[in-house]
Amino acid sequence: PFPLTDIQQAYYIGRCATFALGGTSAHWYREQSFTDLRAERFEAALNALVVRHGMLRATITEDGKQQIMREAPWYAVKVHDVRSMSAELQTRHVESVRSVLTHQVIDLSTFPSFDVQISLLSSDVSVVHMSFDLLFIDAGSVPLLFADLAALYADPAGARLEPLALSFRDYLLAASELKATSKYNDDRQY
């Protein structure tokens, strides 16, 4: 386990309904239509992404720290097969999934900190609904995650992806060690 950053602490406290304007999460939702999406392949790519990026396996401990799980259970993407529904009912279905996922507050004490679902609209059109709590990822990492997800979908072996040498935990611990240096003190005084 390692400490939350200041912004993570603020997001975490903001989830508490006892505060004015609380009871919500810093949250990111995306919905995208695809043609010829293979749900099983997408699920495998998402799980490979979880293996690659430790913060997708992060949880909050009882004492308010974050911890990256060594391994996470397989994430089963929920698939809604609405191909037999009318276009109007399909639209209502997509709106219903959107309404739930855009307002969810995900339990961060257990994996996962995201919710990904697929709606099959026809034999070749699917909508992917993606809801991520932003306590463990930020706006800058979202494009990186989705570039990796696309690469893992295109090439399930992930041969084109460079191995990641450091984790967010490594970064935070190194940054906290800098505070004990004279250079840090000199910079702060300046």
PDB file of C-alpha atoms in Angstrom:
ATOM      1  CA  PRO A   1       0.000   0.000   0.000  1.00  0.00           C
ATOM      2  CA  PHE A   2       1.044   3.582  -0.668  1.00  0.00           C
ATOM      3  CA  PRO A   3      -0.480   6.997   0.082  1.00  0.00           C
ATOM      4  CA  LEU A   4      -3.011   8.787  -2.062  1.00  0.00           C
ATOM      5  CA  THR A   5      -1.925  12.019  -3.709  1.00  0.00           C
ATOM      6  CA  ASP A   6      -3.577  15.248  -2.558  1.00  0.00           C
ATOM      7  CA  ILE A   7      -5.961  15.240  -5.525  1.00  0.00           C
ATOM      8  CA  GLN A   8      -6.805  11.567  -4.982  1.00  0.00           C
ATOM      9  CA  GLN A   9      -7.606  12.341  -1.333  1.00  0.00           C
ATOM     10  CA  ALA A  10      -9.898  15.170  -2.425  1.00  0.00           C
ATOM     11  CA  TYR A  11     -11.668  12.896  -4.920  1.00  0.00           C
ATOM     12  CA  TYR A  12     -11.966  10.154  -2.308  1.00  0.00           C
ATOM     13  CA  ILE A  13     -13.419  12.480   0.336  1.00  0.00           C
ATOM     14  CA  GLY A  14     -15.803  13.911  -2.263  1.00  0.00           C
ATOM     15  CA  ARG A  15     -17.361  10.480  -2.632  1.00  0.00           C
ATOM     16  CA  CYS A  16     -18.696  10.772   0.943  1.00  0.00           C
ATOM     17  CA  ALA A  17     -22.330  11.905   1.038  1.00  0.00           C
ATOM     18  CA  THR A  18     -21.883  13.619   4.411  1.00  0.00           C
ATOM     19  CA  PHE A  19     -20.245  16.603   2.679  1.00  0.00           C
ATOM     20  CA  ALA A  20     -22.204  19.266   0.811  1.00  0.00           C
ATOM     21  CA  LEU A  21     -22.047  18.424  -2.888  1.00  0.00           C
ATOM     22  CA  GLY A  22     -20.523  15.039  -1.957  1.00  0.00           C
ATOM     23  CA  GLY A  23     -21.760  11.556  -2.687  1.00  0.00           C
ATOM     24  CA  THR A  24     -20.422  11.572  -6.217  1.00  0.00           C
ATOM     25  CA  SER A  25     -17.217  10.488  -7.875  1.00  0.00           C
ATOM     26  CA  ALA A  26     -14.714  11.975 -10.246  1.00  0.00           C
ATOM     27  CA  HIS A  27     -15.748   9.878 -13.157  1.00  0.00           C
ATOM     28  CA  TRP A  28     -15.280   9.464 -16.888  1.00  0.00           C
ATOM     29  CA  TYR A  29     -17.804   7.931 -19.281  1.00  0.00           C
ATOM     30  CA  ARG A  30     -17.397   7.222 -22.954  1.00  0.00           C
ATOM     31  CA  GLU A  31     -19.707   5.562 -25.388  1.00  0.00           C
ATOM     32  CA  GLN A  32     -18.574   4.568 -28.839  1.00  0.00           C
ATOM     33  CA  SER A  33     -20.161   2.728 -31.746  1.00  0.00           C
ATOM     34  CA  PHE A  34     -18.179   0.134 -33.647  1.00  0.00           C
ATOM     35  CA  THR A  35     -18.756  -1.943 -36.723  1.00  0.00           C
ATOM     36  CA  ASP A  36     -17.674  -5.574 -36.695  1.00  0.00           C
ATOM     37  CA  LEU A  37     -16.572  -5.505 -33.037  1.00  0.00           C
ATOM     38  CA  ARG A  38     -15.828  -8.955 -31.677  1.00  0.00           C
ATOM     39  CA  ALA A  39     -16.959  -8.878 -28.038  1.00  0.00           C
ATOM     40  CA  GLU A  40     -14.754 -11.780 -26.914  1.00  0.00           C
ATOM     41  CA  ARG A  41     -11.690 -10.214 -28.496  1.00  0.00           C
ATOM     42  CA  PHE A  42     -12.516  -6.842 -26.930  1.00  0.00           C
ATOM     43  CA  GLU A  43     -12.892  -8.496 -23.504  1.00  0.00           C
ATOM     44  CA  ALA A  44      -9.500 -10.211 -23.912  1.00  0.00           C
ATOM     45  CA  ALA A  45      -7.889  -6.898 -24.946  1.00  0.00           C
ATOM     46  CA  LEU A  46      -9.424  -5.136 -21.927  1.00  0.00           C
ATOM     47  CA  ASN A  47      -8.073  -7.830 -19.609  1.00  0.00           C
ATOM     48  CA  ALA A  48      -4.633  -7.563 -21.212  1.00  0.00           C
ATOM     49  CA  LEU A  49      -4.832  -3.809 -20.572  1.00  0.00           C
ATOM     50  CA  VAL A  50      -5.557  -4.511 -16.895  1.00  0.00           C
ATOM     51  CA  VAL A  51      -2.472  -6.743 -16.747  1.00  0.00           C
ATOM     52  CA  ARG A  52      -0.360  -4.055 -18.442  1.00  0.00           C
ATOM     53  CA  HIS A  53      -1.502  -1.051 -16.360  1.00  0.00           C
ATOM     54  CA  GLY A  54      -1.306  -1.640 -12.627  1.00  0.00           C
ATOM     55  CA  MET A  55      -3.548   1.267 -11.658  1.00  0.00           C
ATOM     56  CA  LEU A  56      -6.438  -0.529 -13.375  1.00  0.00           C
ATOM     57  CA  ARG A  57      -5.908  -3.167 -10.649  1.00  0.00           C
ATOM     58  CA  ALA A  58      -5.738  -0.609  -7.832  1.00  0.00           C
ATOM     59  CA  THR A  59      -8.035  -0.629  -4.817  1.00  0.00           C
ATOM     60  CA  ILE A  60      -8.400   1.487  -1.673  1.00  0.00           C
ATOM     61  CA  THR A  61      -7.434  -0.181   1.603  1.00  0.00           C
ATOM     62  CA  GLU A  62      -9.427   0.183   4.843  1.00  0.00           C
ATOM     63  CA  ASP A  63      -6.925   2.759   6.115  1.00  0.00           C
ATOM     64  CA  GLY A  64      -7.319   4.965   3.025  1.00  0.00           C
ATOM     65  CA  LYS A  65      -4.257   3.971   1.041  1.00  0.00           C
ATOM     66  CA  GLN A  66      -4.105   2.657  -2.487  1.00  0.00           C
ATOM     67  CA  GLN A  67      -2.775  -0.730  -3.418  1.00  0.00           C
ATOM     68  CA  ILE A  68      -2.066  -2.358  -6.767  1.00  0.00           C
ATOM     69  CA  MET A  69      -3.192  -5.970  -6.857  1.00  0.00           C
ATOM     70  CA  ARG A  70      -0.545  -8.338  -8.217  1.00  0.00           C
ATOM     71  CA  GLU A  71      -3.223 -10.053 -10.269  1.00  0.00           C
ATOM     72  CA  ALA A  72      -6.860  -9.254 -10.868  1.00  0.00           C
ATOM     73  CA  PRO A  73      -9.656 -11.676 -11.603  1.00  0.00           C
ATOM     74  CA  TRP A  74     -10.790 -11.901 -15.213  1.00  0.00           C
ATOM     75  CA  TYR A  75     -13.078  -8.994 -16.021  1.00  0.00           C
ATOM     76  CA  ALA A  76     -16.175 -10.248 -17.819  1.00  0.00           C
ATOM     77  CA  VAL A  77     -17.622  -7.527 -20.023  1.00  0.00           C
ATOM     78  CA  LYS A  78     -21.407  -7.498 -19.727  1.00  0.00           C
ATOM     79  CA  VAL A  79     -22.914  -7.954 -23.197  1.00  0.00           C
ATOM     80  CA  HIS A  80     -26.479  -6.835 -23.923  1.00  0.00           C
ATOM     81  CA  ASP A  81     -27.857  -8.562 -27.008  1.00  0.00           C
ATOM     82  CA  VAL A  82     -30.633  -6.251 -28.179  1.00  0.00           C
ATOM     83  CA  ARG A  83     -30.430  -7.187 -31.863  1.00  0.00           C
ATOM     84  CA  SER A  84     -34.012  -8.461 -31.908  1.00  0.00           C
ATOM     85  CA  MET A  85     -35.417  -5.188 -30.526  1.00  0.00           C
ATOM     86  CA  SER A  86     -36.866  -2.378 -32.595  1.00  0.00           C
ATOM     87  CA  ALA A  87     -34.711   0.677 -33.246  1.00  0.00           C
ATOM     88  CA  GLU A  88     -36.787   2.632 -30.703  1.00  0.00           C
ATOM     89  CA  LEU A  89     -36.274   0.007 -27.984  1.00  0.00           C
ATOM     90  CA  GLN A  90     -32.559  -0.176 -28.805  1.00  0.00           C
ATOM     91  CA  THR A  91     -32.306   3.594 -28.355  1.00  0.00           C
ATOM     92  CA  ARG A  92     -34.091   3.328 -25.000  1.00  0.00           C
ATOM     93  CA  HIS A  93     -31.745   0.515 -23.978  1.00  0.00           C
ATOM     94  CA  VAL A  94     -28.615   2.540 -24.850  1.00  0.00           C
ATOM     95  CA  GLU A  95     -30.030   5.558 -22.995  1.00  0.00           C
ATOM     96  CA  SER A  96     -30.768   3.351 -19.970  1.00  0.00           C
ATOM     97  CA  VAL A  97     -27.220   1.937 -19.831  1.00  0.00           C
ATOM     98  CA  ARG A  98     -25.833   5.457 -20.291  1.00  0.00           C
ATOM     99  CA  SER A  99     -28.020   6.793 -17.471  1.00  0.00           C
ATOM    100  CA  VAL A 100     -26.746   4.140 -15.049  1.00  0.00           C
ATOM    101  CA  LEU A 101     -23.071   4.322 -16.005  1.00  0.00           C
ATOM    102  CA  THR A 102     -22.796   8.109 -16.130  1.00  0.00           C
ATOM    103  CA  HIS A 103     -23.943   8.421 -12.525  1.00  0.00           C
ATOM    104  CA  GLN A 104     -22.349   5.439 -10.884  1.00  0.00           C
ATOM    105  CA  VAL A 105     -20.120   5.579  -7.831  1.00  0.00           C
ATOM    106  CA  ILE A 106     -17.970   2.460  -8.070  1.00  0.00           C
ATOM    107  CA  ASP A 107     -16.809   0.702  -4.893  1.00  0.00           C
ATOM    108  CA  LEU A 108     -13.042   1.259  -4.858  1.00  0.00           C
ATOM    109  CA  SER A 109     -12.310  -1.237  -2.093  1.00  0.00           C
ATOM    110  CA  THR A 110     -12.583  -4.049  -4.625  1.00  0.00           C
ATOM    111  CA  PHE A 111     -11.600  -4.602  -8.245  1.00  0.00           C
ATOM    112  CA  PRO A 112     -12.604  -3.200 -10.738  1.00  0.00           C
ATOM    113  CA  SER A 113     -12.684   0.598 -10.620  1.00  0.00           C
ATOM    114  CA  PHE A 114     -14.420   0.616 -13.990  1.00  0.00           C
ATOM    115  CA  ASP A 115     -17.505  -0.779 -15.685  1.00  0.00           C
ATOM    116  CA  VAL A 116     -17.423  -1.696 -19.372  1.00  0.00           C
ATOM    117  CA  GLN A 117     -20.450  -3.038 -21.204  1.00  0.00           C
ATOM    118  CA  ILE A 118     -21.296  -3.776 -24.827  1.00  0.00           C
ATOM    119  CA  SER A 119     -24.675  -3.418 -26.511  1.00  0.00           C
ATOM    120  CA  LEU A 120     -25.069  -5.512 -29.656  1.00  0.00           C
ATOM    121  CA  LEU A 121     -27.441  -3.588 -31.933  1.00  0.00           C
ATOM    122  CA  SER A 122     -27.120  -5.617 -35.131  1.00  0.00           C
ATOM    123  CA  SER A 123     -24.918  -8.284 -36.656  1.00  0.00           C
ATOM    124  CA  ASP A 124     -22.259  -5.646 -37.349  1.00  0.00           C
ATOM    125  CA  VAL A 125     -22.980  -2.647 -35.064  1.00  0.00           C
ATOM    126  CA  SER A 126     -22.127  -2.503 -31.352  1.00  0.00           C
ATOM    127  CA  VAL A 127     -21.970   0.232 -28.757  1.00  0.00           C
ATOM    128  CA  VAL A 128     -19.243   0.037 -26.118  1.00  0.00           C
ATOM    129  CA  HIS A 129     -20.110   1.794 -22.844  1.00  0.00           C
ATOM    130  CA  MET A 130     -17.076   2.600 -20.670  1.00  0.00           C
ATOM    131  CA  SER A 131     -17.255   4.039 -17.168  1.00  0.00           C
ATOM    132  CA  PHE A 132     -14.018   4.712 -15.248  1.00  0.00           C
ATOM    133  CA  ASP A 133     -13.546   6.168 -11.797  1.00  0.00           C
ATOM    134  CA  LEU A 134     -10.870   8.862 -12.060  1.00  0.00           C
ATOM    135  CA  LEU A 135      -9.301   8.195  -8.677  1.00  0.00           C
ATOM    136  CA  PHE A 136      -6.751   5.868 -10.286  1.00  0.00           C
ATOM    137  CA  ILE A 137      -6.450   7.360 -13.769  1.00  0.00           C
ATOM    138  CA  ASP A 138      -6.470  10.936 -15.020  1.00  0.00           C
ATOM    139  CA  ALA A 139      -7.376  12.797 -18.176  1.00  0.00           C
ATOM    140  CA  GLY A 140      -3.805  12.511 -19.446  1.00  0.00           C
ATOM    141  CA  SER A 141      -3.752   8.743 -19.091  1.00  0.00           C
ATOM    142  CA  VAL A 142      -7.108   8.121 -20.805  1.00  0.00           C
ATOM    143  CA  PRO A 143      -5.742   8.561 -24.381  1.00  0.00           C
ATOM    144  CA  LEU A 144      -2.757   6.360 -23.503  1.00  0.00           C
ATOM    145  CA  LEU A 145      -4.996   3.628 -22.108  1.00  0.00           C
ATOM    146  CA  PHE A 146      -7.226   3.657 -25.148  1.00  0.00           C
ATOM    147  CA  ALA A 147      -4.310   3.653 -27.558  1.00  0.00           C
ATOM    148  CA  ASP A 148      -3.026   0.559 -25.733  1.00  0.00           C
ATOM    149  CA  LEU A 149      -6.509  -0.989 -25.752  1.00  0.00           C
ATOM    150  CA  ALA A 150      -6.770  -0.459 -29.516  1.00  0.00           C
ATOM    151  CA  ALA A 151      -3.298  -1.963 -30.019  1.00  0.00           C
ATOM    152  CA  LEU A 152      -4.184  -4.976 -27.853  1.00  0.00           C
ATOM    153  CA  TYR A 153      -7.431  -5.478 -29.772  1.00  0.00           C
ATOM    154  CA  ALA A 154      -5.594  -5.274 -33.108  1.00  0.00           C
ATOM    155  CA  ASP A 155      -2.749  -7.506 -31.896  1.00  0.00           C
ATOM    156  CA  PRO A 156      -3.787  -9.671 -28.912  1.00  0.00           C
ATOM    157  CA  ALA A 157      -0.147 -10.624 -28.253  1.00  0.00           C
ATOM    158  CA  GLY A 158       0.662  -6.931 -27.723  1.00  0.00           C
ATOM    159  CA  ALA A 159       3.882  -7.246 -29.678  1.00  0.00           C
ATOM    160  CA  ARG A 160       3.869  -3.559 -30.640  1.00  0.00           C
ATOM    161  CA  LEU A 161       3.698  -2.275 -27.066  1.00  0.00           C
ATOM    162  CA  GLU A 162       6.848  -1.346 -25.192  1.00  0.00           C
ATOM    163  CA  PRO A 163       7.078  -2.965 -21.747  1.00  0.00           C
ATOM    164  CA  LEU A 164       6.318  -0.624 -18.849  1.00  0.00           C
ATOM    165  CA  ALA A 165       9.283  -0.345 -16.482  1.00  0.00           C
ATOM    166  CA  LEU A 166       7.695   1.754 -13.709  1.00  0.00           C
ATOM    167  CA  SER A 167       4.369   1.903 -11.925  1.00  0.00           C
ATOM    168  CA  PHE A 168       2.534   4.885 -10.464  1.00  0.00           C
ATOM    169  CA  ARG A 169       3.590   3.573  -7.037  1.00  0.00           C
ATOM    170  CA  ASP A 170       7.245   3.735  -8.121  1.00  0.00           C
ATOM    171  CA  TYR A 171       6.762   7.333  -9.225  1.00  0.00           C
ATOM    172  CA  LEU A 172       5.024   8.440  -6.011  1.00  0.00           C
ATOM    173  CA  LEU A 173       7.590   6.816  -3.744  1.00  0.00           C
ATOM    174  CA  ALA A 174      10.478   8.369  -5.714  1.00  0.00           C
ATOM    175  CA  ALA A 175       8.779  11.774  -5.623  1.00  0.00           C
ATOM    176  CA  SER A 176       8.316  11.545  -1.855  1.00  0.00           C
ATOM    177  CA  GLU A 177      12.013  10.661  -1.411  1.00  0.00           C
ATOM    178  CA  LEU A 178      12.947  13.887  -3.220  1.00  0.00           C
ATOM    179  CA  LYS A 179      11.377  15.871  -0.375  1.00  0.00           C
ATOM    180  CA  ALA A 180      14.177  14.683   1.929  1.00  0.00           C
ATOM    181  CA  THR A 181      16.916  16.120  -0.285  1.00  0.00           C
ATOM    182  CA  SER A 182      18.712  19.426   0.109  1.00  0.00           C
ATOM    183  CA  LYS A 183      17.877  20.286  -3.512  1.00  0.00           C
ATOM    184  CA  TYR A 184      14.169  20.058  -2.699  1.00  0.00           C
ATOM    185  CA  ASN A 185      14.658  22.362   0.305  1.00  0.00           C
ATOM    186  CA  ASP A 186      16.730  24.800  -1.760  1.00  0.00           C
ATOM    187  CA  ASP A 187      14.086  24.843  -4.491  1.00  0.00           C
ATOM    188  CA  ARG A 188      11.326  25.340  -1.965  1.00  0.00           C
ATOM    189  CA  GLN A 189      13.138  28.235  -0.277  1.00  0.00           C
ATOM    190  CA  TYR A 190      13.788  29.849  -3.641  1.00  0.00           C
TER     191      TYR A 190
END
